[in-house]
Amino acid sequence: MSVLARRDRALTPDETEALLRDRLGDGIVGATLAHRTFTLHVAPSAWVEVHRRCRDEDLLDMDLFDSLFGVDAGDDGFDVVTVLYSTSTGNRLCLRTRCEGGREAPVCPSVTDVYRGADWMERETWDMYGIEFPGHPGLEPRILTVENFEGWPLRKDFHLTSRVVKPWPGVKEPAELDEDGNVIEREAGVGDAPGPYALDEAMAKQALERRRAAEEALAAAAGNAAAVEVGDGPAADAPTSEPEGDA
Amino acid sequence: MSDLDTRERVLQGTAPGEGLAIELIGDGDLVTADMSLSIGPAHPATHGVFRIVFEMDGERIVRARPVIGYMHRGFEKLAEHRDYRQIMALVNRHDWLSGFANELGVALAVEQMLEMEVPERAQWIRMLMAEWNRVLNHLMFIGSYALELGAITPMFYAFREREDIQHLLEAATGGRLHFTYNQVGGVKIDLPAGFLRESERLVGVMRQRMPDYFDLVHGNEIFRGRTVNVGPLPVDVATSIGVTGPALQATGLAEDARVTEPYLQYDKVEVEVPVGANGDAFDRFDVLLRRIVASIDVIDQIHGHIGAGPVNQKLPKMVKAPEGWTYVRTENPLGQLGYWLESDGGRTPWRLKMRTPSFSNVQAIPYLVEGQLLADAISILGSVFFVVGDIDR
């Protein structure tokens, strides 16, 4: 057995689908080929059989078990995906099934009898999504999370603790507001600049001058605007992103 | 019969100078009770917090049960709450010895979904960095594996070389472990002046020093004695478990994503894929050594291809992958790293599955150590080459 010995005899996605449809009939629900990834959608009843066929059919020869994992499918429940690869033809095939049992009790048949590598992958999927795999030698104890962990962390309804929005307990800038909630207006004074250095003093003076000039210009502009009745434009490029908690 | 009675019965009745008349009690095989032996979670042979429980029958291992998850940090969940730029800084952490290679997979997956063309110079730079990263990773394992088997010297040699390469990568990326040098559409900044010259110099240095490593290992009787025919892995078991990388190549199968599914510009260079014959610990280590030589050869070829041009491209403020999913695998130093990126069109992924090589490779350990002596378990554990962060994610 050597690598890619049969690359020129590799089946195209269409041929793969036709072959498996011929073998499994209604077990194959559909197929998608997007972003250079070929996925066959399989009915749960045909889940184990399709893996056995993929491994044993001489034309497919999917010998390398790449991975198995769950995907949250929203209100429809959960999907289980396996990725298989053939070291002789160089083909990759993704198989996807929708678990039975909805969000309450998702169940997917185990493929551990076909591929040894499914053992830990299914344990991980159970640990992360709570999907049961009948036929698996033992999903417990939890493989990645701690043994007494409660909940299924990768489900979308399991919230990431650090992202639960928590109001900031104080003001963002110190001394922005006084005790009654009024904005404190402070003018930069020469003595406010930190340090006894002349440079600091000069910079504070300049800042004060700039600010005064800006205020005067603003007042003049406001007078003009009131005359020609021009409303305030929308704030330019308001930030739309959510607050980033622990980034 | 009490212990005292037994001892008296065994020790009595010999004249002085005749020695003891020892009578073996019981007949047939010596019966030993099964013992459970726990190694780890903090043990030098496990490179991190990894625990393995052996069921022993005397010196022989009946069954082994790896206990993982001590370093689970929930990267897959965290990735669902970060945009693609932030994910780069997240994914180079799970396998801390191959930071660059980890980032590369995510960048390729997003680019594949966006059908984005990456500038050629950026692709060559990525290859160059990925190969140096591979050399760095393998040098680490050469040092640590020999150390586990009692040889201290290779560690010193390996770190001398590692330091030079670290300096090189640091010059371009600013990082030693977590490079965060990739971005969607290319790399962050161009290489600094003189980088390629230094890289060429290091190729020469490595070529000159590689024979030392081969001598240290191949000519070492103790090393051979502890690894040859220890923990052989048949190819069909390896593929069924999903073992990849040096451990799979040691079984004789030349499966390497750089050759069988070329990404970046790997189809324009010759990549030699070393293979072993028996799939034992010695072969795994030998393949690791020869992979360094192969990587050095690839780096040498890259120097001849790398041309002028842009290294990244202007991106929208927020990169959003279109709806759908994709699967990208790259040849990481320790095996094949796969990313399943599923997007609902938003700015964060809907699902980012990390198929890490260490997770699958470690799954082969129970098979490998079954029936072996406990002393060999250490040489088998080390020869599978895993990083605990890469198992637990």
XYZ file of C-alpha atoms in Angstrom:
640
model
C 0.000 0.000 0.000
C 1.664 3.142 -1.057
C 0.543 6.675 -0.899
C -1.530 8.085 -3.777
C -0.914 4.937 -5.821
C -4.396 5.230 -7.286
C -4.751 8.959 -7.642
C -5.680 8.727 -11.331
C -8.497 6.359 -10.434
C -9.916 8.620 -7.754
C -13.662 9.125 -8.029
C -15.070 12.581 -8.625
C -17.560 13.932 -6.073
C -20.454 13.091 -8.389
C -19.257 9.526 -8.847
C -18.783 9.135 -5.099
C -22.319 10.325 -4.498
C -23.704 8.020 -7.210
C -21.831 5.026 -5.810
C -23.036 5.583 -2.257
C -26.597 6.318 -3.413
C -26.514 3.025 -5.277
C -25.371 1.185 -2.141
C -27.496 2.973 0.443
C -30.506 4.342 -1.433
C -32.394 6.843 0.693
C -29.636 6.851 3.281
C -27.972 9.651 1.324
C -30.065 12.757 1.792
C -28.074 15.221 -0.272
C -24.671 16.538 -1.225
C -22.962 19.909 -1.205
C -19.745 20.992 -2.841
C -18.725 24.448 -1.695
C -15.462 26.102 -0.720
C -13.580 23.091 -2.090
C -15.204 20.834 0.501
C -17.405 17.945 -0.582
C -20.013 16.939 1.979
C -22.551 14.150 1.840
C -25.629 14.509 4.032
C -26.586 11.162 5.497
C -29.676 9.941 7.341
C -28.927 8.789 10.914
C -30.210 5.304 10.076
C -27.508 4.884 7.436
C -24.750 6.574 9.473
C -22.763 3.468 10.464
C -23.336 1.727 7.152
C -22.060 4.662 5.120
C -18.827 4.648 7.113
C -18.423 0.939 6.622
C -18.985 1.347 2.898
C -16.528 4.215 2.673
C -13.873 2.134 4.354
C -14.517 -1.159 2.576
C -15.580 -0.181 -0.953
C -12.498 -0.678 -3.072
C -13.240 2.402 -5.165
C -13.496 4.686 -2.152
C -10.902 3.147 0.199
C -11.282 5.812 2.895
C -8.689 4.402 5.256
C -7.604 7.461 7.250
C -10.076 8.513 9.900
C -9.496 12.220 10.158
C -12.005 13.541 12.665
C -15.517 13.473 14.089
C -17.179 16.402 15.797
C -20.474 18.092 16.483
C -21.948 21.306 15.116
C -24.782 23.244 16.710
C -27.608 23.493 14.166
C -29.734 25.992 16.058
C -33.382 25.076 16.578
C -32.975 21.934 14.478
C -30.723 20.331 17.044
C -27.210 19.137 16.387
C -25.198 17.816 13.486
C -22.389 15.291 13.638
C -19.679 15.519 10.987
C -16.934 13.057 10.131
C -14.023 13.721 7.818
C -12.528 10.733 6.018
C -9.521 10.606 3.759
C -8.098 8.042 1.398
C -4.320 7.707 1.376
C -4.438 5.791 -1.901
C -6.635 8.104 -3.985
C -6.094 11.377 -2.150
C -9.850 12.005 -1.896
C -11.482 13.528 1.113
C -15.106 13.036 2.058
C -17.085 14.817 4.739
C -20.191 13.083 6.045
C -22.830 15.001 7.927
C -25.925 13.863 9.737
C -28.646 15.535 11.749
C -28.999 13.922 15.179
C -32.348 12.499 16.148
C -33.931 13.808 19.315
C -33.714 17.534 18.650
C -32.051 19.753 21.231
C -33.364 17.828 24.213
C -31.886 14.364 23.691
C -29.612 14.252 20.638
C -28.585 10.744 19.642
C -26.239 9.561 16.912
C -25.116 5.963 16.257
C -21.496 5.270 17.136
C -18.953 4.449 14.434
C -16.352 3.071 16.842
C -16.783 -0.393 15.313
C -15.677 0.949 11.945
C -12.903 3.338 12.925
C -10.939 3.060 16.157
C -10.253 6.782 16.163
C -13.946 7.550 16.661
C -13.639 6.484 20.295
C -12.143 9.673 21.711
C -13.735 11.898 19.102
C -17.208 10.727 20.155
C -16.317 11.121 23.799
C -15.278 14.682 23.059
C -18.488 15.356 21.128
C -20.548 14.007 24.016
C -18.540 16.134 26.419
C -19.043 19.292 24.373
C -22.609 18.854 23.051
C -24.221 16.126 25.131
C -24.834 13.968 22.069
C -25.299 10.321 23.049
C -23.595 7.675 20.911
C -25.314 4.287 21.352
C -22.792 1.527 20.712
C -19.847 3.460 22.134
C -17.826 1.480 24.733
C -18.037 4.244 27.332
C -18.536 7.969 26.968
C -17.851 8.697 30.631
C -15.894 10.140 32.347
C -15.870 13.501 30.587
C -12.772 13.605 28.437
C -11.802 17.285 28.326
C -13.805 19.147 30.931
C -13.547 18.304 34.627
C -15.514 15.263 35.759
C -18.152 17.165 37.730
C -18.677 19.837 35.064
C -22.308 20.684 34.417
C -23.674 21.658 31.046
C -22.582 21.225 27.434
C -20.047 23.957 26.727
C -20.122 24.146 22.925
C -23.889 24.453 22.663
C -24.885 27.920 21.599
C -27.160 28.294 24.614
C -24.199 27.789 26.926
C -22.929 31.305 27.475
C -19.294 32.137 27.728
C -18.997 33.575 31.218
C -16.536 36.264 30.254
C -18.950 37.553 27.595
C -21.948 38.048 29.841
C -22.307 41.813 29.802
C -21.602 43.274 33.178
C -22.088 47.010 33.739
C -18.906 48.802 34.624
C -19.248 49.742 38.287
C -17.957 53.314 38.015
C -17.482 56.032 35.426
C -15.155 55.272 32.556
C -12.967 58.305 33.105
C -12.344 59.295 36.697
C -13.896 62.642 37.727
C -16.163 62.778 34.688
C -19.257 63.100 36.837
C -19.796 64.446 40.298
C -21.957 62.791 42.960
C -25.187 64.141 41.473
C -24.345 62.859 38.020
C -23.446 66.232 36.512
C -20.581 66.467 34.066
C -17.637 68.210 35.652
C -16.208 70.899 33.422
C -12.585 71.553 34.090
C -10.299 73.914 32.328
C -6.749 72.892 31.952
C -4.716 75.224 34.113
C -1.059 75.913 33.913
C -0.509 74.506 37.348
C -2.314 71.274 36.413
C 0.421 70.055 34.151
C 2.349 67.336 35.923
C 5.928 68.010 36.880
C 7.795 71.202 37.562
C 9.397 71.328 34.144
C 9.205 74.314 31.885
C 8.319 72.164 28.926
C 5.237 70.877 30.689
C 4.266 74.381 31.549
C 4.651 75.531 27.970
C 2.659 72.575 26.635
C -0.178 73.219 29.055
C -0.275 76.849 27.993
C -0.416 75.892 24.333
C -3.175 73.424 24.991
C -5.174 76.059 26.759
C -4.740 78.474 23.866
C -5.761 75.877 21.318
C -8.813 75.019 23.294
C -9.877 78.635 23.635
C -9.431 79.180 19.892
C -11.462 76.056 19.119
C -14.240 77.161 21.385
C -14.362 80.574 19.755
C -14.497 79.025 16.298
C -17.259 76.693 17.421
C -19.280 79.547 18.854
C -18.898 81.503 15.616
C -19.910 78.474 13.554
C -22.936 77.864 15.774
C -24.054 81.434 15.166
C -23.794 80.972 11.393
C -25.532 77.616 11.524
C -28.467 79.022 13.423
C -28.787 81.705 10.731
C -28.967 79.281 7.774
C -30.755 76.560 9.772
C -28.516 73.585 9.213
C -29.173 70.593 11.464
C -26.514 68.422 13.026
C -25.239 65.756 10.654
C -25.164 62.166 11.841
C -22.193 61.271 13.961
C -19.475 60.152 11.573
C -18.710 56.446 11.618
C -20.273 55.586 14.921
C -18.753 52.390 16.354
C -21.194 49.543 15.791
C -19.291 46.690 17.312
C -20.287 45.232 20.634
C -18.092 45.872 23.632
C -15.164 43.522 23.705
C -15.079 42.053 27.175
C -11.886 40.118 27.652
C -10.194 40.592 24.323
C -0.827 -20.314 58.053
C 0.594 -17.098 59.365
C 3.626 -15.364 57.868
C 5.718 -16.332 60.883
C 4.853 -20.005 60.463
C 5.769 -19.838 56.793
C 9.108 -18.279 57.488
C 9.946 -20.860 60.078
C 9.030 -23.675 57.758
C 11.156 -22.231 54.984
C 14.194 -21.360 57.024
C 14.479 -24.380 59.257
C 16.491 -27.513 58.994
C 19.766 -26.612 57.394
C 23.121 -27.084 59.017
C 25.467 -24.115 59.194
C 27.281 -23.504 55.911
C 24.768 -25.433 53.808
C 22.756 -22.420 52.849
C 19.054 -22.037 53.193
C 16.635 -24.649 52.077
C 14.075 -22.519 50.377
C 10.838 -24.128 49.500
C 8.625 -22.472 46.954
C 5.104 -22.276 48.185
C 2.352 -22.812 45.677
C 2.700 -24.326 42.242
C 2.305 -23.179 38.677
C 2.760 -19.525 37.662
C 3.517 -16.956 40.233
C 0.232 -15.195 40.786
C 0.432 -11.408 41.003
C -2.431 -9.127 41.808
C -3.248 -6.484 39.189
C -1.920 -3.157 40.231
C -2.960 0.222 39.007
C -0.102 2.653 38.430
C -0.745 6.279 37.752
C 1.882 8.362 35.983
C 1.327 12.092 35.921
C -0.400 14.537 35.718
C 2.979 16.139 36.335
C 5.675 13.771 35.194
C 8.782 14.646 33.160
C 7.928 12.052 30.528
C 4.591 13.623 29.731
C 5.745 17.112 28.592
C 3.011 18.893 30.416
C 0.005 17.936 32.439
C -0.981 14.576 31.080
C -1.842 11.506 33.130
C -1.781 7.879 32.177
C -3.049 5.034 34.324
C -1.462 1.644 33.715
C -2.972 -1.604 34.873
C 0.070 -3.709 35.615
C 0.657 -7.413 35.846
C 4.090 -7.422 37.408
C 6.301 -5.449 35.027
C 3.938 -5.866 32.111
C 1.256 -3.405 31.129
C -2.136 -5.019 30.739
C -4.081 -1.923 29.871
C -3.416 1.789 29.683
C -5.878 4.603 30.065
C -4.665 8.103 29.202
C -6.459 10.798 31.180
C -6.460 14.066 29.277
C -8.138 17.408 29.666
C -5.965 18.983 32.333
C -5.090 21.788 29.953
C -8.460 22.216 28.297
C -8.917 25.933 27.736
C -11.976 25.832 25.510
C -10.321 27.313 22.420
C -13.160 26.178 20.176
C -15.678 28.070 22.276
C -13.458 31.129 22.567
C -12.993 31.182 18.792
C -16.754 31.479 18.314
C -16.603 34.819 20.082
C -13.681 36.360 18.240
C -13.185 37.759 14.774
C -10.681 36.206 12.420
C -7.935 38.643 13.305
C -8.237 37.804 16.973
C -8.391 34.077 16.256
C -4.849 34.239 14.857
C -3.569 35.161 18.283
C -5.675 32.424 19.832
C -4.797 29.429 17.702
C -1.040 29.720 17.869
C -1.327 28.766 21.513
C -2.685 25.225 21.487
C 0.473 23.636 20.124
C 3.033 25.997 21.543
C 5.890 24.446 19.594
C 4.323 25.105 16.199
C 2.703 28.493 16.558
C 3.233 29.571 12.986
C 1.862 26.388 11.481
C -1.268 26.674 13.621
C -2.017 30.193 12.421
C -1.448 29.187 8.832
C -4.360 26.749 8.796
C -6.871 29.376 9.939
C -5.587 31.929 7.445
C -5.862 29.377 4.637
C -9.367 28.373 5.711
C -10.659 31.950 5.723
C -8.958 32.699 2.419
C -10.467 29.567 0.916
C -13.937 30.673 1.979
C -13.415 34.177 0.630
C -11.749 32.785 -2.522
C -8.984 35.254 -1.894
C -5.751 35.238 -3.858
C -2.733 35.680 -1.647
C 0.299 37.521 -3.099
C 2.979 35.100 -4.193
C 5.697 36.578 -2.015
C 3.460 36.177 1.030
C 2.961 32.515 0.180
C 6.686 31.893 -0.070
C 7.311 33.725 3.177
C 4.660 31.600 4.841
C 6.334 28.454 3.554
C 9.724 29.628 4.726
C 8.444 30.377 8.205
C 6.441 27.153 8.380
C 9.505 25.090 7.510
C 11.734 26.836 10.049
C 8.979 26.329 12.577
C 9.018 22.627 11.734
C 12.770 22.448 12.282
C 12.369 24.223 15.622
C 9.682 21.809 16.729
C 11.603 18.699 15.690
C 14.795 19.884 17.369
C 12.871 20.237 20.601
C 11.643 16.658 20.390
C 15.084 15.328 19.500
C 16.420 16.912 22.653
C 13.597 15.907 24.948
C 13.218 12.358 23.669
C 16.890 11.585 24.088
C 16.693 13.131 27.552
C 13.891 10.799 28.532
C 16.026 7.853 27.512
C 18.888 9.081 29.625
C 21.037 10.958 27.107
C 21.584 14.537 28.165
C 23.874 15.713 25.377
C 21.428 16.003 22.430
C 19.358 18.501 24.411
C 22.303 20.911 24.562
C 23.026 20.554 20.859
C 19.353 20.939 19.985
C 19.028 24.116 21.997
C 22.135 25.628 20.445
C 20.491 25.285 17.036
C 17.068 26.260 18.290
C 18.358 29.512 19.685
C 19.808 30.553 16.301
C 16.541 29.782 14.549
C 14.516 31.494 17.253
C 16.562 34.642 16.698
C 15.847 34.438 12.980
C 12.095 34.100 13.434
C 12.080 36.725 16.143
C 13.690 39.190 13.738
C 10.732 38.906 11.375
C 7.831 38.348 13.736
C 8.856 39.749 17.089
C 7.791 36.551 18.829
C 9.530 33.442 20.009
C 6.583 31.099 20.470
C 3.420 32.940 19.544
C 4.322 34.587 16.291
C 0.938 35.993 15.201
C 2.619 36.736 11.891
C -0.117 35.454 9.596
C -3.124 37.465 8.733
C -5.960 36.857 6.345
C -4.557 37.681 2.915
C -0.865 37.394 3.678
C 1.576 38.066 6.459
C 1.705 41.013 8.812
C 4.851 42.750 7.593
C 7.630 42.100 5.141
C 10.821 40.323 6.130
C 13.503 42.543 7.636
C 16.605 43.340 5.606
C 19.196 40.589 5.766
C 16.677 37.941 6.784
C 17.216 35.773 3.740
C 20.988 36.021 4.044
C 20.819 34.845 7.653
C 18.367 32.128 6.669
C 20.789 30.916 4.018
C 23.607 30.907 6.522
C 21.541 28.804 8.932
C 20.781 26.300 6.201
C 24.525 25.810 5.865
C 24.960 25.519 9.623
C 22.169 22.972 9.936
C 23.490 20.880 7.059
C 26.864 20.812 8.689
C 25.503 19.804 12.075
C 22.868 17.249 11.116
C 25.419 14.389 10.824
C 26.203 14.907 14.518
C 22.610 14.157 15.421
C 22.542 11.056 13.280
C 25.763 9.878 14.923
C 24.454 10.596 18.394
C 21.398 8.503 17.757
C 22.186 5.848 15.191
C 25.535 4.992 16.708
C 24.229 4.871 20.256
C 23.842 1.264 21.436
C 21.713 2.205 24.438
C 19.386 4.315 22.338
C 18.935 1.527 19.840
C 18.424 -1.024 22.574
C 15.630 1.022 24.091
C 13.813 1.875 20.872
C 14.277 -0.780 18.182
C 11.188 -3.028 18.017
C 9.615 -1.148 20.902
C 6.002 -0.189 20.364
C 5.531 -1.114 16.714
C 2.457 0.386 15.084
C 0.947 -1.368 12.037
C -0.162 0.931 9.257
C -3.820 -0.141 9.229
C -4.186 0.513 12.961
C -2.481 3.880 12.541
C -4.853 5.050 9.801
C -7.934 3.707 11.567
C -7.044 5.728 14.652
C -6.101 8.742 12.555
C -2.409 8.873 13.445
C -0.533 11.292 11.174
C 2.834 12.960 10.919
C 6.114 11.241 11.827
C 4.268 8.423 13.626
C 2.322 7.549 10.457
C 5.302 7.969 8.148
C 7.303 5.614 10.374
C 4.833 2.858 9.501
C 5.927 3.120 5.869
C 3.130 5.294 4.507
C 4.440 8.464 2.874
C 1.356 10.519 3.661
C 2.249 14.188 3.898
C -0.218 16.956 3.118
C 2.539 19.031 1.525
C 2.880 16.375 -1.176
C -0.521 14.729 -1.419
C -2.569 17.920 -1.193
C -0.143 20.761 -1.862
C -1.150 24.091 -0.377
C 0.680 27.432 -0.706
C 3.414 26.818 -3.300
C 4.457 23.362 -2.165
C 3.783 21.955 -5.622
C 6.712 24.001 -6.936
C 9.304 22.493 -4.618
C 10.535 18.974 -4.040
C 9.490 17.693 -0.628
C 11.088 14.448 0.383
C 8.885 12.371 2.664
C 10.982 10.036 4.810
C 9.367 6.747 5.796
C 10.223 3.989 8.233
C 9.847 0.229 7.946
C 8.510 -1.187 11.229
C 6.721 1.751 12.778
C 8.575 1.235 16.062
C 9.949 3.915 18.373
C 13.278 3.967 16.567
C 11.597 4.506 13.188
C 9.472 7.319 14.550
C 12.531 9.077 15.858
C 14.520 8.386 12.726
C 11.737 9.831 10.579
C 11.719 12.916 12.782
C 15.445 13.426 12.195
C 15.120 12.928 8.451
C 12.183 15.323 8.328
C 14.559 18.032 9.525
C 16.893 17.287 6.631
C 13.927 17.362 4.247
C 12.752 20.685 5.651
C 16.224 22.195 5.305
C 16.214 21.122 1.651
C 12.817 22.757 1.152
C 14.038 25.969 2.776
C 17.005 25.989 0.449
C 14.658 25.736 -2.546
C 12.403 28.483 -1.191
C 15.369 30.881 -1.142
C 15.579 30.491 -4.904
C 11.876 31.192 -5.465
C 11.147 34.067 -3.158
C 10.680 37.172 -5.263
C 9.724 40.784 -4.763
C 6.154 41.903 -4.334
C 3.499 42.760 -1.782
C 3.147 40.553 1.272
C -0.421 41.328 2.236
C -3.468 43.121 0.951
C -5.911 45.693 2.064
C -8.763 44.131 3.919
C -12.171 45.477 4.831
C -12.459 46.709 8.385
C -14.197 43.506 9.390
C -13.456 40.274 7.564
C -16.604 38.193 7.267
C -16.487 34.683 5.875
C -19.467 33.823 3.657
C -22.062 31.308 4.747
C -21.039 27.681 4.498
C -18.165 25.550 5.667
C -14.754 24.454 4.593
C -12.121 22.020 5.736
C -8.438 22.783 5.422
C -5.631 20.574 6.538
C -1.973 21.417 6.683
C 1.070 19.362 7.550
C 1.895 20.571 11.020
C 5.206 19.482 12.532
C 3.489 16.809 14.628
C 0.999 15.627 12.040
C -1.968 16.864 10.128
C -3.803 19.810 11.529
C -7.312 20.266 10.204
C -9.604 23.233 10.630
C -13.316 22.933 10.009
C -14.515 26.476 9.626
C -18.250 26.957 9.506
C -19.662 30.425 9.152
C -23.140 31.899 9.246
C -21.886 34.989 7.442
C -21.075 36.856 10.606
C -17.827 38.323 11.758
C -17.044 35.383 14.040
C -17.071 31.722 13.029
C -20.143 29.675 13.832
C -17.914 26.687 14.502
C -14.182 26.266 14.375
C -13.178 22.675 14.920
C -9.492 22.105 15.511
C -8.490 18.638 14.454
C -5.160 18.493 16.202
C -2.534 15.858 15.445
C -1.631 15.209 19.093
C -5.208 14.279 20.030
C -5.331 11.536 17.416
C -1.752 10.388 17.925
C -2.116 10.026 21.688
C -5.140 7.849 21.100
C -2.715 5.228 19.786
C -0.833 5.024 23.096
C -3.129 2.406 24.736
C -2.622 0.188 21.705
C 1.141 0.733 21.676
C 1.887 0.017 25.334
C -0.385 -2.987 25.768
C 1.731 -6.002 26.712
C 4.931 -3.955 26.884
C 7.221 -3.572 29.875
C 6.776 -0.517 32.033
C 10.297 0.690 31.280
C 9.445 0.718 27.579
C 6.340 2.767 28.191
C 8.491 5.862 28.668
C 10.253 5.363 25.366
C 6.898 4.754 23.663
C 5.224 7.796 25.211
C 8.061 10.018 24.059
C 8.182 8.554 20.574
C 4.583 9.466 19.770
C 5.602 13.159 19.864
C 2.754 15.137 21.309
C 2.249 18.505 22.922
C -0.274 18.413 25.745
C -1.812 21.746 24.822
C -2.435 20.320 21.380
C -4.345 17.364 22.866
C -6.529 19.358 25.222
C -6.950 22.613 23.295
